[in-house]
PDB file of C-alpha atoms in Angstrom:
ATOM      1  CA  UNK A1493      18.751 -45.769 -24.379  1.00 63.00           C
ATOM      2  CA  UNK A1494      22.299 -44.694 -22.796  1.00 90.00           C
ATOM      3  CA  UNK A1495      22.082 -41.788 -20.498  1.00 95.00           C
ATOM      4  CA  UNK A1496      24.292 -38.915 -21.147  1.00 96.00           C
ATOM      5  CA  UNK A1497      27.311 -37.874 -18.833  1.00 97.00           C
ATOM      6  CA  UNK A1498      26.669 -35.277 -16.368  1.00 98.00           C
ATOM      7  CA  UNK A1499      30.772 -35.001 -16.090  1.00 97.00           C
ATOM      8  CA  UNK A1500      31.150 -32.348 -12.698  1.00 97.00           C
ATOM      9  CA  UNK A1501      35.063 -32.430 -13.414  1.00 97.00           C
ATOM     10  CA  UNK A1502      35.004 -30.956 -16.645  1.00 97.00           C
ATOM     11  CA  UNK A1503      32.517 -28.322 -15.293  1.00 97.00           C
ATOM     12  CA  UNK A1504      34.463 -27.612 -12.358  1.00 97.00           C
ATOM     13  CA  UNK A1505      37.439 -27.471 -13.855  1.00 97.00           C
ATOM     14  CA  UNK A1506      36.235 -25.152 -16.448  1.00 96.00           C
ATOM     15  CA  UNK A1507      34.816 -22.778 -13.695  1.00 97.00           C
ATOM     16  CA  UNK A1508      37.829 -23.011 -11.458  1.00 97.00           C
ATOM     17  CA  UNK A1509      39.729 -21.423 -14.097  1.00 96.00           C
ATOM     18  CA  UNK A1510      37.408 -18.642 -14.507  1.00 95.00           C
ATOM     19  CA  UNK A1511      37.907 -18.427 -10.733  1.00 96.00           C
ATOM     20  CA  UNK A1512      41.666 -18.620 -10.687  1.00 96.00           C
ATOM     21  CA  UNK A1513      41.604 -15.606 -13.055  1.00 94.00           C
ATOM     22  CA  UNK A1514      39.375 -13.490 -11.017  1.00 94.00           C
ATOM     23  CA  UNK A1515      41.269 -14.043  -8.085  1.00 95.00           C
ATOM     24  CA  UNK A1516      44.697 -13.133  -9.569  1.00 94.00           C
ATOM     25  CA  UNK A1517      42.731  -9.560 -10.945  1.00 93.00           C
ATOM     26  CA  UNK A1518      40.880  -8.874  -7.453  1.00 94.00           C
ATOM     27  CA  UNK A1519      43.822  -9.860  -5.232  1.00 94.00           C
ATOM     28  CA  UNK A1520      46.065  -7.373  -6.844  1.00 90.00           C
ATOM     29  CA  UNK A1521      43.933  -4.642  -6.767  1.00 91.00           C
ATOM     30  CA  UNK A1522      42.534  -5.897  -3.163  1.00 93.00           C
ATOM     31  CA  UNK A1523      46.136  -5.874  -1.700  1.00 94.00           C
ATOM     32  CA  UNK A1524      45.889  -9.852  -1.292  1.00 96.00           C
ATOM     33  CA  UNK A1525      44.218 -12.994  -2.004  1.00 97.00           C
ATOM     34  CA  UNK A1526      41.225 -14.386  -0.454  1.00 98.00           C
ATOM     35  CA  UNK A1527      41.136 -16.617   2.626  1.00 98.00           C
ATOM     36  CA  UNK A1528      39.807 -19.780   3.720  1.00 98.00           C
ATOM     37  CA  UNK A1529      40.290 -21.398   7.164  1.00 98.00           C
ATOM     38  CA  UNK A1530      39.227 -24.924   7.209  1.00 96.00           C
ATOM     39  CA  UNK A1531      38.869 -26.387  10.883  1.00 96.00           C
ATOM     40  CA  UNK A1532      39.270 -29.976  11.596  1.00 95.00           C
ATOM     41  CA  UNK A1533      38.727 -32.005  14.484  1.00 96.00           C
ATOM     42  CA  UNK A1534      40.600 -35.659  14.956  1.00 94.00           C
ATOM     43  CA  UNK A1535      42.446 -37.731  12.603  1.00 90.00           C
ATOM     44  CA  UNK A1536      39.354 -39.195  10.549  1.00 87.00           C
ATOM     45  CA  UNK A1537      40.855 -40.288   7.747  1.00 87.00           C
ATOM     46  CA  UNK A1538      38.332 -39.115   5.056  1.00 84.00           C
ATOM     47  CA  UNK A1539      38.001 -35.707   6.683  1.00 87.00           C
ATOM     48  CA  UNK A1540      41.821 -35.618   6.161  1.00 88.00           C
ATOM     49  CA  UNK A1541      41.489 -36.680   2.589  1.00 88.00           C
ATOM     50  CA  UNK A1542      38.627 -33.905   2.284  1.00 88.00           C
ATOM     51  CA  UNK A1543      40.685 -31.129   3.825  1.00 91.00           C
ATOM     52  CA  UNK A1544      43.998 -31.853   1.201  1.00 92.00           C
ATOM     53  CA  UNK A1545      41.674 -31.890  -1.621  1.00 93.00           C
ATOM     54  CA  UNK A1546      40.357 -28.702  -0.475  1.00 93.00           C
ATOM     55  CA  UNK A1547      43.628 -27.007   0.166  1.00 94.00           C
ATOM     56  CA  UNK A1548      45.060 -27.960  -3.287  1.00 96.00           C
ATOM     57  CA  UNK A1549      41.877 -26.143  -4.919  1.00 96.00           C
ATOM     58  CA  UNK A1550      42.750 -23.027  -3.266  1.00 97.00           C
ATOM     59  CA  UNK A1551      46.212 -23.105  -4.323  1.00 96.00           C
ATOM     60  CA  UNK A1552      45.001 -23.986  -7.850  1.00 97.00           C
ATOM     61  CA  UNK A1553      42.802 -20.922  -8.233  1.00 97.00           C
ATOM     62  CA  UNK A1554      44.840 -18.225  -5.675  1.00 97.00           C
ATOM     63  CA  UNK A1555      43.030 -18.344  -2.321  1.00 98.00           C
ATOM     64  CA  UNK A1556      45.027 -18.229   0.647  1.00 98.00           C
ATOM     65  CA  UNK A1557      44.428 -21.549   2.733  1.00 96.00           C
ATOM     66  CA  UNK A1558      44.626 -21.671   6.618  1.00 96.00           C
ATOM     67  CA  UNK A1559      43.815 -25.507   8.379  1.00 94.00           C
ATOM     68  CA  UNK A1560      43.319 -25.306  11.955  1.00 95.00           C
ATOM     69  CA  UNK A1561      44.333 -29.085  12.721  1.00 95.00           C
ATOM     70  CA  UNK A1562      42.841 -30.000  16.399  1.00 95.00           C
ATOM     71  CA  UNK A1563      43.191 -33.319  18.056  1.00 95.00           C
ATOM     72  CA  UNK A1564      40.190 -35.087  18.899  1.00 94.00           C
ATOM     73  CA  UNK A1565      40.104 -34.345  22.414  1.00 94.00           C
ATOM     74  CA  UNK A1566      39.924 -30.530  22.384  1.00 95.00           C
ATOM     75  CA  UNK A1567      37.128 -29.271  23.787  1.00 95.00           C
ATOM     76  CA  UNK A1568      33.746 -27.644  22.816  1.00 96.00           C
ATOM     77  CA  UNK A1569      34.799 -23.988  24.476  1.00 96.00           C
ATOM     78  CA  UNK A1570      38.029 -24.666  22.820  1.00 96.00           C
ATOM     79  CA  UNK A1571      36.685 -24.861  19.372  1.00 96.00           C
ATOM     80  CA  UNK A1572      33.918 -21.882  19.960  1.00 96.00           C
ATOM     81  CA  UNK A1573      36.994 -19.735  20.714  1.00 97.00           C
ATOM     82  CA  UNK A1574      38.683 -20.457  17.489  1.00 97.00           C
ATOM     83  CA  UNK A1575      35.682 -19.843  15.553  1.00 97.00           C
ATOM     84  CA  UNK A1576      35.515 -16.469  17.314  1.00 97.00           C
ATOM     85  CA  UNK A1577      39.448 -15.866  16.267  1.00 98.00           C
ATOM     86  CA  UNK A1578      38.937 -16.501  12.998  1.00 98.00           C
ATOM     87  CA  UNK A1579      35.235 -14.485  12.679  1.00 98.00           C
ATOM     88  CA  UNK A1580      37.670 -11.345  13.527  1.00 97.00           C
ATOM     89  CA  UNK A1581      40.651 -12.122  11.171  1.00 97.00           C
ATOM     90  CA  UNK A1582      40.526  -9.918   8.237  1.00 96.00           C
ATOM     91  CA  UNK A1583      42.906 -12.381   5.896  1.00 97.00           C
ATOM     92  CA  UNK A1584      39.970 -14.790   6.157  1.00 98.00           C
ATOM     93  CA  UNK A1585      36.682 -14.277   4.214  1.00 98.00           C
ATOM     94  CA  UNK A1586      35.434 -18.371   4.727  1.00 98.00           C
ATOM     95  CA  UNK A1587      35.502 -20.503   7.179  1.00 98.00           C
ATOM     96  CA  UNK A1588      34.863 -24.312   6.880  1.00 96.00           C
ATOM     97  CA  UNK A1589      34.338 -26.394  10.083  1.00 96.00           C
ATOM     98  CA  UNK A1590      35.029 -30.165   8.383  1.00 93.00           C
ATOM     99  CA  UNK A1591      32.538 -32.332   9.362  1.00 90.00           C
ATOM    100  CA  UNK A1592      31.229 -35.082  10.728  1.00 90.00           C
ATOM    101  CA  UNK A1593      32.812 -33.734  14.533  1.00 93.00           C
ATOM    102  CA  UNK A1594      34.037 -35.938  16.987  1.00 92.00           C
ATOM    103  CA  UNK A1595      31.426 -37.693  19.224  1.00 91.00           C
ATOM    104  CA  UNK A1596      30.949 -35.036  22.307  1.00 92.00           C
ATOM    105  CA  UNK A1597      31.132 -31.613  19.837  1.00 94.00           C
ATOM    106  CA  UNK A1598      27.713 -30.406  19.348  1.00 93.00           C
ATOM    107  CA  UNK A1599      27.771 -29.587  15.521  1.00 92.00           C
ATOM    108  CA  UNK A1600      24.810 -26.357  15.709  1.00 92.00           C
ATOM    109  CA  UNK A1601      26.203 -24.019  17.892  1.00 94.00           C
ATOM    110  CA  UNK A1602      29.288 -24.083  16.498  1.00 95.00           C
ATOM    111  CA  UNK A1603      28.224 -23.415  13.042  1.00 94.00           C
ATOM    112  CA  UNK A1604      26.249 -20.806  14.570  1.00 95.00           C
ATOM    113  CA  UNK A1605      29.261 -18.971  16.129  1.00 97.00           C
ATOM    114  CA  UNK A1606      30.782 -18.701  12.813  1.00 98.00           C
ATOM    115  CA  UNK A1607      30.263 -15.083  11.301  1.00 98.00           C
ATOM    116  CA  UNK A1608      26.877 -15.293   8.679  1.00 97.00           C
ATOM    117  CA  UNK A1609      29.037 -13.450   6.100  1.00 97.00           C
ATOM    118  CA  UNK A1610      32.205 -16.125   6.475  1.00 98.00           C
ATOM    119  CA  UNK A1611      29.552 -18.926   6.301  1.00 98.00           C
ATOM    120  CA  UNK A1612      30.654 -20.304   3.336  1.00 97.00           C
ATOM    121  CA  UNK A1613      29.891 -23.609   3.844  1.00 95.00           C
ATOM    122  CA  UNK A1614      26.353 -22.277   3.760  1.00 95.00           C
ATOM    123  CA  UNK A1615      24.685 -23.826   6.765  1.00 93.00           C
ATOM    124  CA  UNK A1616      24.297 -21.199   9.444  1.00 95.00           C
ATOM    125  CA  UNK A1617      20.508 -20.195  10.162  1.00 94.00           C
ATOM    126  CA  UNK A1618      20.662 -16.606   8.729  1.00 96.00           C
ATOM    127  CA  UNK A1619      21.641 -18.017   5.122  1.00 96.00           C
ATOM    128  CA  UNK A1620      19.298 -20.615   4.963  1.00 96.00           C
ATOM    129  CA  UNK A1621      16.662 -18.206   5.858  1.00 96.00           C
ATOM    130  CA  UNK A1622      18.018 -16.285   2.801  1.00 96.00           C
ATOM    131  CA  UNK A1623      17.525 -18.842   0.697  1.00 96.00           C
ATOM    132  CA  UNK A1624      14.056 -19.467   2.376  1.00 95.00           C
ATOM    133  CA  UNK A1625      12.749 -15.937   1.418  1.00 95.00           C
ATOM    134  CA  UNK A1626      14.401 -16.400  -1.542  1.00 93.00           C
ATOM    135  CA  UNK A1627      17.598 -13.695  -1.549  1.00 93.00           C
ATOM    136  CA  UNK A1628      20.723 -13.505  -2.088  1.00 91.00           C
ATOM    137  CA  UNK A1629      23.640 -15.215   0.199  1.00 92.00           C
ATOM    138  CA  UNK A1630      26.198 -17.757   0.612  1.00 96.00           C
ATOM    139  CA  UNK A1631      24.177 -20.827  -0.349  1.00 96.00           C
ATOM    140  CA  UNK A1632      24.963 -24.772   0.409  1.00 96.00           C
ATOM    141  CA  UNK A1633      27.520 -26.140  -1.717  1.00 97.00           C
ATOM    142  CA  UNK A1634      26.632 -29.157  -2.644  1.00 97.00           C
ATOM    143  CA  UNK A1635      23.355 -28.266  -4.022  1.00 98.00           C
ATOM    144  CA  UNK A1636      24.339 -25.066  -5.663  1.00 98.00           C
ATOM    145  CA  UNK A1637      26.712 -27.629  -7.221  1.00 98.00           C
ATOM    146  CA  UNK A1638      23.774 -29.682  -8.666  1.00 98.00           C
ATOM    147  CA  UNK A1639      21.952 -26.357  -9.739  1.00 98.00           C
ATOM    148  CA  UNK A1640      24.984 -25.328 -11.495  1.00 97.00           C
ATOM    149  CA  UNK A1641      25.886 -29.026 -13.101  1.00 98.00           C
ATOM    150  CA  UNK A1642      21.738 -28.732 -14.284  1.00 98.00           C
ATOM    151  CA  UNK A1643      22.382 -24.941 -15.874  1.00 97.00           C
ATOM    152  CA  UNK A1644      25.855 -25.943 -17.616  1.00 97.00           C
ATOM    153  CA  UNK A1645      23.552 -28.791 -19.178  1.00 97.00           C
ATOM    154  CA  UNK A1646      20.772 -26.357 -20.287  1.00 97.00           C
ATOM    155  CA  UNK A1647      18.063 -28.860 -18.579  1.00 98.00           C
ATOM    156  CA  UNK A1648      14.699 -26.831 -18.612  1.00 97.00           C
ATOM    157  CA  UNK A1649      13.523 -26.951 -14.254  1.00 98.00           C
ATOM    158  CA  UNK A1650      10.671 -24.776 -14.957  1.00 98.00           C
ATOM    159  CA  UNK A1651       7.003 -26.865 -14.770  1.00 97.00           C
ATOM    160  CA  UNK A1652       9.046 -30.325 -14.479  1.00 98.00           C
ATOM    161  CA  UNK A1653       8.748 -32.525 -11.659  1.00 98.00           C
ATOM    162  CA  UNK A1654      11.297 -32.578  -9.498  1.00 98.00           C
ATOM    163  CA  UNK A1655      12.147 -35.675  -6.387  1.00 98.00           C
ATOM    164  CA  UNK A1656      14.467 -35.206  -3.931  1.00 98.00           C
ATOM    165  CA  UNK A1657      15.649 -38.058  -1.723  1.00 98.00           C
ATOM    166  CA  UNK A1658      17.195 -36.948   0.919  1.00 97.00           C
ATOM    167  CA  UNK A1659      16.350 -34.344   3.677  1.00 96.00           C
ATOM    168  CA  UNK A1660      19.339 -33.465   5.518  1.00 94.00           C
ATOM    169  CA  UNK A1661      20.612 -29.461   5.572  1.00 93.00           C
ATOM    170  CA  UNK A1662      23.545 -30.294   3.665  1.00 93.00           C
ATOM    171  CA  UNK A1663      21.606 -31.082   0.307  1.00 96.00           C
ATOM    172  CA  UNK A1664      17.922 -32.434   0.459  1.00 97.00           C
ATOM    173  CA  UNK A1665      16.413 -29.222   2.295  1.00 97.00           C
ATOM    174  CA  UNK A1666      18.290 -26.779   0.352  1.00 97.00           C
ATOM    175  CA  UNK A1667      18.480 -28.035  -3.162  1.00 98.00           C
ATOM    176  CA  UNK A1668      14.541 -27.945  -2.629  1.00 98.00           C
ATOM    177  CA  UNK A1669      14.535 -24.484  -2.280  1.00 97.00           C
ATOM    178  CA  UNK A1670      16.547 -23.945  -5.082  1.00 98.00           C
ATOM    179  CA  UNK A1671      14.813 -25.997  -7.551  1.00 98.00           C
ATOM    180  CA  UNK A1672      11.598 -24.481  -6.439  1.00 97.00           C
ATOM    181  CA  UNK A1673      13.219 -21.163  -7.047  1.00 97.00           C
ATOM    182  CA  UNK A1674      14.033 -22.452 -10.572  1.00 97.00           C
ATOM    183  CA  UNK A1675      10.158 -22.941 -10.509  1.00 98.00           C
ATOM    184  CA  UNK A1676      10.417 -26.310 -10.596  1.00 98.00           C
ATOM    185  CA  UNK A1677       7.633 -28.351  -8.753  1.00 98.00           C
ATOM    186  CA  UNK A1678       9.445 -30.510  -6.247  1.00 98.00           C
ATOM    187  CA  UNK A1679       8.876 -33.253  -3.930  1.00 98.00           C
ATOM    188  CA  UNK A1680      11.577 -33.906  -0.560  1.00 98.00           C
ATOM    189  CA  UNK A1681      11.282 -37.917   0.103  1.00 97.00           C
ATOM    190  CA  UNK A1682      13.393 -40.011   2.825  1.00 93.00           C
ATOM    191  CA  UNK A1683      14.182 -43.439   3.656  1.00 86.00           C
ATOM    192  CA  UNK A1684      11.089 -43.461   5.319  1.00 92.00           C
ATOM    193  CA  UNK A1685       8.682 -42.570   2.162  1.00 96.00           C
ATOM    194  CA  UNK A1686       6.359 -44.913   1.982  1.00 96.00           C
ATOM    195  CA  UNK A1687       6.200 -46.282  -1.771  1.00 96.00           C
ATOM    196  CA  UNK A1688       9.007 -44.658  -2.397  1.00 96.00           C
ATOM    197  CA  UNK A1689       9.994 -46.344  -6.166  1.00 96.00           C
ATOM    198  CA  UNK A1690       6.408 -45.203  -7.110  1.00 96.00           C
ATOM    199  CA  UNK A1691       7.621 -41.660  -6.336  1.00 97.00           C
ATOM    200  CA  UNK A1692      10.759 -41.495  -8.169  1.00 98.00           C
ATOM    201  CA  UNK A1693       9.451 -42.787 -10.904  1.00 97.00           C
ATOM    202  CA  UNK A1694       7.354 -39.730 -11.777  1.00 97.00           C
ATOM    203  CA  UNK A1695      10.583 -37.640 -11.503  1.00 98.00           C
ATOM    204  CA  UNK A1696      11.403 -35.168 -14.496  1.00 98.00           C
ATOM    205  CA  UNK A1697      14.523 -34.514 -11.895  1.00 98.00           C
ATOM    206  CA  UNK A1698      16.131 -37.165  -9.752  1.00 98.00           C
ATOM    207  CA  UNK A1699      18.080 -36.273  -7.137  1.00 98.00           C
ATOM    208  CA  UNK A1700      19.211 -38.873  -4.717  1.00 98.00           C
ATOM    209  CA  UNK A1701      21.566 -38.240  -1.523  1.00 97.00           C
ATOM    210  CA  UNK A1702      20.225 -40.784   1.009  1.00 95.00           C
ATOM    211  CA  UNK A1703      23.653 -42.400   1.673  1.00 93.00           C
ATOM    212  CA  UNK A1704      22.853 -45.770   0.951  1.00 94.00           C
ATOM    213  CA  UNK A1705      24.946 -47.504  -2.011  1.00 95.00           C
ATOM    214  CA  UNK A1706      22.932 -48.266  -5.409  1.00 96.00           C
ATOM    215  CA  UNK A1707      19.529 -47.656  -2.939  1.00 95.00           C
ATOM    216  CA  UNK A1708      17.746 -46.269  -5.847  1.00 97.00           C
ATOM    217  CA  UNK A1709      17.328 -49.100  -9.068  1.00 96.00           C
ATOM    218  CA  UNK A1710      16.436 -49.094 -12.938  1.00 96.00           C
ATOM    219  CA  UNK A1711      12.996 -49.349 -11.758  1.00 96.00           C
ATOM    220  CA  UNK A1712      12.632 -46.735  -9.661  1.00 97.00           C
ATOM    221  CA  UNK A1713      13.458 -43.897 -12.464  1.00 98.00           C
ATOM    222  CA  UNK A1714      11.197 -42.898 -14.942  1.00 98.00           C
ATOM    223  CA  UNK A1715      12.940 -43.068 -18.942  1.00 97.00           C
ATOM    224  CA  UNK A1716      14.592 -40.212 -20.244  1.00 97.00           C
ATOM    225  CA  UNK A1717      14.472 -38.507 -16.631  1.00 98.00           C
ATOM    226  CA  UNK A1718      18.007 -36.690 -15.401  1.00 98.00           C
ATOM    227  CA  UNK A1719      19.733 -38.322 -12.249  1.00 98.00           C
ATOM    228  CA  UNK A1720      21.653 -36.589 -10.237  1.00 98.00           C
ATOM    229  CA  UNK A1721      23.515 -38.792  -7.633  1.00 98.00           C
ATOM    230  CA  UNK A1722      24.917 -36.959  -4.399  1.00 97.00           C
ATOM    231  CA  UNK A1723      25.934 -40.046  -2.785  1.00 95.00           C
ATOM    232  CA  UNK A1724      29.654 -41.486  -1.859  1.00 92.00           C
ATOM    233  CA  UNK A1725      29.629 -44.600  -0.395  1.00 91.00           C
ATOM    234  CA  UNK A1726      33.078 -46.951  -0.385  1.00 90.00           C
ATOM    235  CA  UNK A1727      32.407 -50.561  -0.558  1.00 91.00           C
ATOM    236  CA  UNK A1728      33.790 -53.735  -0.872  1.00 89.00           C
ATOM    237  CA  UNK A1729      34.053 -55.476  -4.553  1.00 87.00           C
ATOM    238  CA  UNK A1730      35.948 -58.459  -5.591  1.00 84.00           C
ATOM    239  CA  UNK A1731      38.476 -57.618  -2.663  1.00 87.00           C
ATOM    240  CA  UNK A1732      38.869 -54.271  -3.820  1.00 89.00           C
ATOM    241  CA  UNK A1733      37.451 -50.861  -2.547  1.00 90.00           C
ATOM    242  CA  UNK A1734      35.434 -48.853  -5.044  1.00 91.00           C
ATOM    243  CA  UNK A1735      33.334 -45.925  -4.811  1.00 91.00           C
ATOM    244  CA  UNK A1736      29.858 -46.300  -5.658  1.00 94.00           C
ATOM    245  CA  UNK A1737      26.389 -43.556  -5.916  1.00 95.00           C
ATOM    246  CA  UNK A1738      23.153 -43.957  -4.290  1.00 97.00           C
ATOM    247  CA  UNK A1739      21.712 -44.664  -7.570  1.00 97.00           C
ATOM    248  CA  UNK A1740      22.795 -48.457  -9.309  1.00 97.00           C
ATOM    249  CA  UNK A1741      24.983 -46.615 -12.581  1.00 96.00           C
ATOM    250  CA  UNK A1742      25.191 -49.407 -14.837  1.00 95.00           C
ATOM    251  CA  UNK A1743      21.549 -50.158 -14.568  1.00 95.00           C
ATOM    252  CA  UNK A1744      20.364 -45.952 -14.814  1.00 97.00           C
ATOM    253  CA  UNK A1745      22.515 -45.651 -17.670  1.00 96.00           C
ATOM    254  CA  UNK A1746      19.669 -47.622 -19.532  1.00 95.00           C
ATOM    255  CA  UNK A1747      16.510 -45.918 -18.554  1.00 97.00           C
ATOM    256  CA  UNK A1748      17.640 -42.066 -17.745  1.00 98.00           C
ATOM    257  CA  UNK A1749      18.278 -39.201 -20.118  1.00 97.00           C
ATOM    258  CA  UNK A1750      21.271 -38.081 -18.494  1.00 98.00           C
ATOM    259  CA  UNK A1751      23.066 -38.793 -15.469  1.00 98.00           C
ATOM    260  CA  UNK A1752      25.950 -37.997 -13.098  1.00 98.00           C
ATOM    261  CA  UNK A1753      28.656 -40.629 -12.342  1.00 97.00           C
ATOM    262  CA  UNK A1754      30.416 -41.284  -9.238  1.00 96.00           C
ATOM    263  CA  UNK A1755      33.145 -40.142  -8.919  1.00 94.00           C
ATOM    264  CA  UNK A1756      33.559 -37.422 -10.864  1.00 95.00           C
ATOM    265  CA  UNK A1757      29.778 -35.860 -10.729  1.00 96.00           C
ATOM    266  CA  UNK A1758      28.852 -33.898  -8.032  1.00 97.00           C
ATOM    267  CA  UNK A1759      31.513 -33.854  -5.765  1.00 95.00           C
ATOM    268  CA  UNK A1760      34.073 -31.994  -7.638  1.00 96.00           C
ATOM    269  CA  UNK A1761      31.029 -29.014  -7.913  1.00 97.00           C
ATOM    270  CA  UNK A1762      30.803 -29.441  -4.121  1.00 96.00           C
ATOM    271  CA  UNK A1763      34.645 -27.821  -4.032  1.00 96.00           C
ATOM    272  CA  UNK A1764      34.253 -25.638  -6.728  1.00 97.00           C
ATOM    273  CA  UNK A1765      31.050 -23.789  -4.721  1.00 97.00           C
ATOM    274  CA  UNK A1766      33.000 -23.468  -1.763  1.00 97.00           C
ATOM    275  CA  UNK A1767      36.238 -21.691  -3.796  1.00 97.00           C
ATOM    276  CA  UNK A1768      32.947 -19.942  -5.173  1.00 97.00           C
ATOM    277  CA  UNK A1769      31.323 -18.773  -2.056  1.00 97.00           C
ATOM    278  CA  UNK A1770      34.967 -17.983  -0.418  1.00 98.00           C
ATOM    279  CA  UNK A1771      35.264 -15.329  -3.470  1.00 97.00           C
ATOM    280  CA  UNK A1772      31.729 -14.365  -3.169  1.00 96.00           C
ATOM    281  CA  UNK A1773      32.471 -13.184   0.919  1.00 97.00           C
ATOM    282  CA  UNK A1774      35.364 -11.547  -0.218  1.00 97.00           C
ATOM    283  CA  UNK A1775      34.088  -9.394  -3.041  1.00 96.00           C
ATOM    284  CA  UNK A1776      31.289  -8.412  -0.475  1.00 95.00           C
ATOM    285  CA  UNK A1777      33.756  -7.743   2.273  1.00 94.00           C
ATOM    286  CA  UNK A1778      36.185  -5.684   0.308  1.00 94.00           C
ATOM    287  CA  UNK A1779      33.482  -4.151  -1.852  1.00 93.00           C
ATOM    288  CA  UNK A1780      34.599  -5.714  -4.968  1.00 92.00           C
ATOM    289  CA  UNK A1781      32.814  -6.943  -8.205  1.00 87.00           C
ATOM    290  CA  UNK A1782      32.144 -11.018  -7.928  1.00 79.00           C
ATOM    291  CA  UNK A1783      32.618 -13.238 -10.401  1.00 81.00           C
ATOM    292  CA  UNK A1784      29.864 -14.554 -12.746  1.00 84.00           C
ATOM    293  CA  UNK A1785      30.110 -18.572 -12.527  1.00 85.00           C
ATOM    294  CA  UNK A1786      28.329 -18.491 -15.981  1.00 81.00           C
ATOM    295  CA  UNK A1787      29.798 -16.087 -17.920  1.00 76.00           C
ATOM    296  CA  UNK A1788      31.433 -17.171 -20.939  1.00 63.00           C
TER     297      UNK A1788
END
């Protein structure tokens, strides 16, 4: 057996052009584009590379991009009162605080002082409890990239079994929600799941994001199952730097049904939600129809 490519690029950029022409119809009516402020904290070099990759998808599909570039020693009150700035500018409909912060910034109140309906990174309290109770909102993006990688692929959810390894907000929590929304029947594991190949292997739905590179083996998926790898992890090969999954590729691409690769999987959806969710706030904001992600 040879899995079958889960290819996120192709998807997202397939739906970013769907976006880019929604945006150009909206902003004209709307007076102008959407807006995204992304605030970032010190000179970490992958949050840089994060933020430019961010800022060249906005200017690919039309929305307005505004960085807030702090050095590393600015203060917590500092950073609460930029959050407050932006929560009460009307060019911005998103705001994105770049994580991981520098050590000494406490991550939750700050992502609580950003406005619910500009939380389109998806993390504040009041839109995970929509998710909870199961409503509408501005949902993580990450995992509404997996759900959306899963529908492009017409995999059934409903009655199959579903692991998730991985229990952080960004992804484990919330992509359990989602696929128990999608009626699947799902299981949240952790490093710390005792047995945990004998889990996974039962999985109609894999879905690692653990952070730990090639963690999950050949023998810990069951055949024909679909992987879905959320994990980036850089490490050293034959003197070179490559990026590699939380799943071991070359040996899944023998046993599952379908997988995604890394690169080029889920982290190109992860973008493509937040352009997603930045229209989303601005359609609600300005009273305007949203775009349908899959509409032909």
């Amino acid at each position: 057996m040879t899995a079958t490519l889960l290819d996120g690029q192709a998807l997202a950029l397939k739906l970013r052009e769907r976006l880019r022409k929604q945006v150009s119809e909206l902003a004209g009516r709307a007076g102008r584009p959407p807006g995204l402020a992304v605030v970032r904290v010190g000179d970490n070099p992958a949050s840089a590379a994060y933020v430019r990759n961010k800022k060249a998808a906005c200017e690919r599909v039309g929305i307005a991009s505004f960085e807030h570039h702090l050095p590393v020693t600015t203060a917590q009150a500092d950073l609460l009162e930029i959050v407050r700035d932006l929560n009460g500018d009307d060019r911005v409909d998103g705001i994105l605080l770049q994580l991981p912060l520098p050590e000494g910034l406490e991550e939750r109140s700050l992502l609580h002082a950003i406005a619910p309906d500009k939380d389109v990174d998806g993390l504040h309290a009041f839109n995970m409890g929509l998710l909870m109770s199961g409503e509408p909102g501005l949902r993580s993006c990450t995992p509404a990239g997996v759900m959306e990688i899963l529908a492009d692929a017409e995999i059934p959810l409903a009655g199959k079994r579903a692991v998730v390894v991985g229990r952080s907000i960004l992804v484990g929590k919330p992509l359990g929600l989602m696929l128990l929304e999608a009626n699947a029947t799902v299981t949240i594991a952790h490093s710390r799941t005792n047995h945990l190949a004998e889990l996974t292997r039962q999985a109609d739905i894999l879905v690692v994001a653990i952070g730990r590179p090639r963690a999950i083996g050949a023998d810990a998926i069951k055949p024909g199952a679909i992987a879905i790898d959320v994990g980036i992890n850089r490490v050293m090969e034959g003197g070179k730097s490559k990026l590699v999954g939380d799943i071991d590729f070359e040996a899944a691409l023998e046993v599952a049904g379908a997988i995604t690769p890394v690169p080029g999987g889920v982290g190109p959806m992860t973008v493509t939600m937040l352009l997603y969710n930045t229209l989303l706030s601005y359609c609600r904001r300005l009273d305007l129809p949203p775009v349908d992600l899959r509409a032909s």
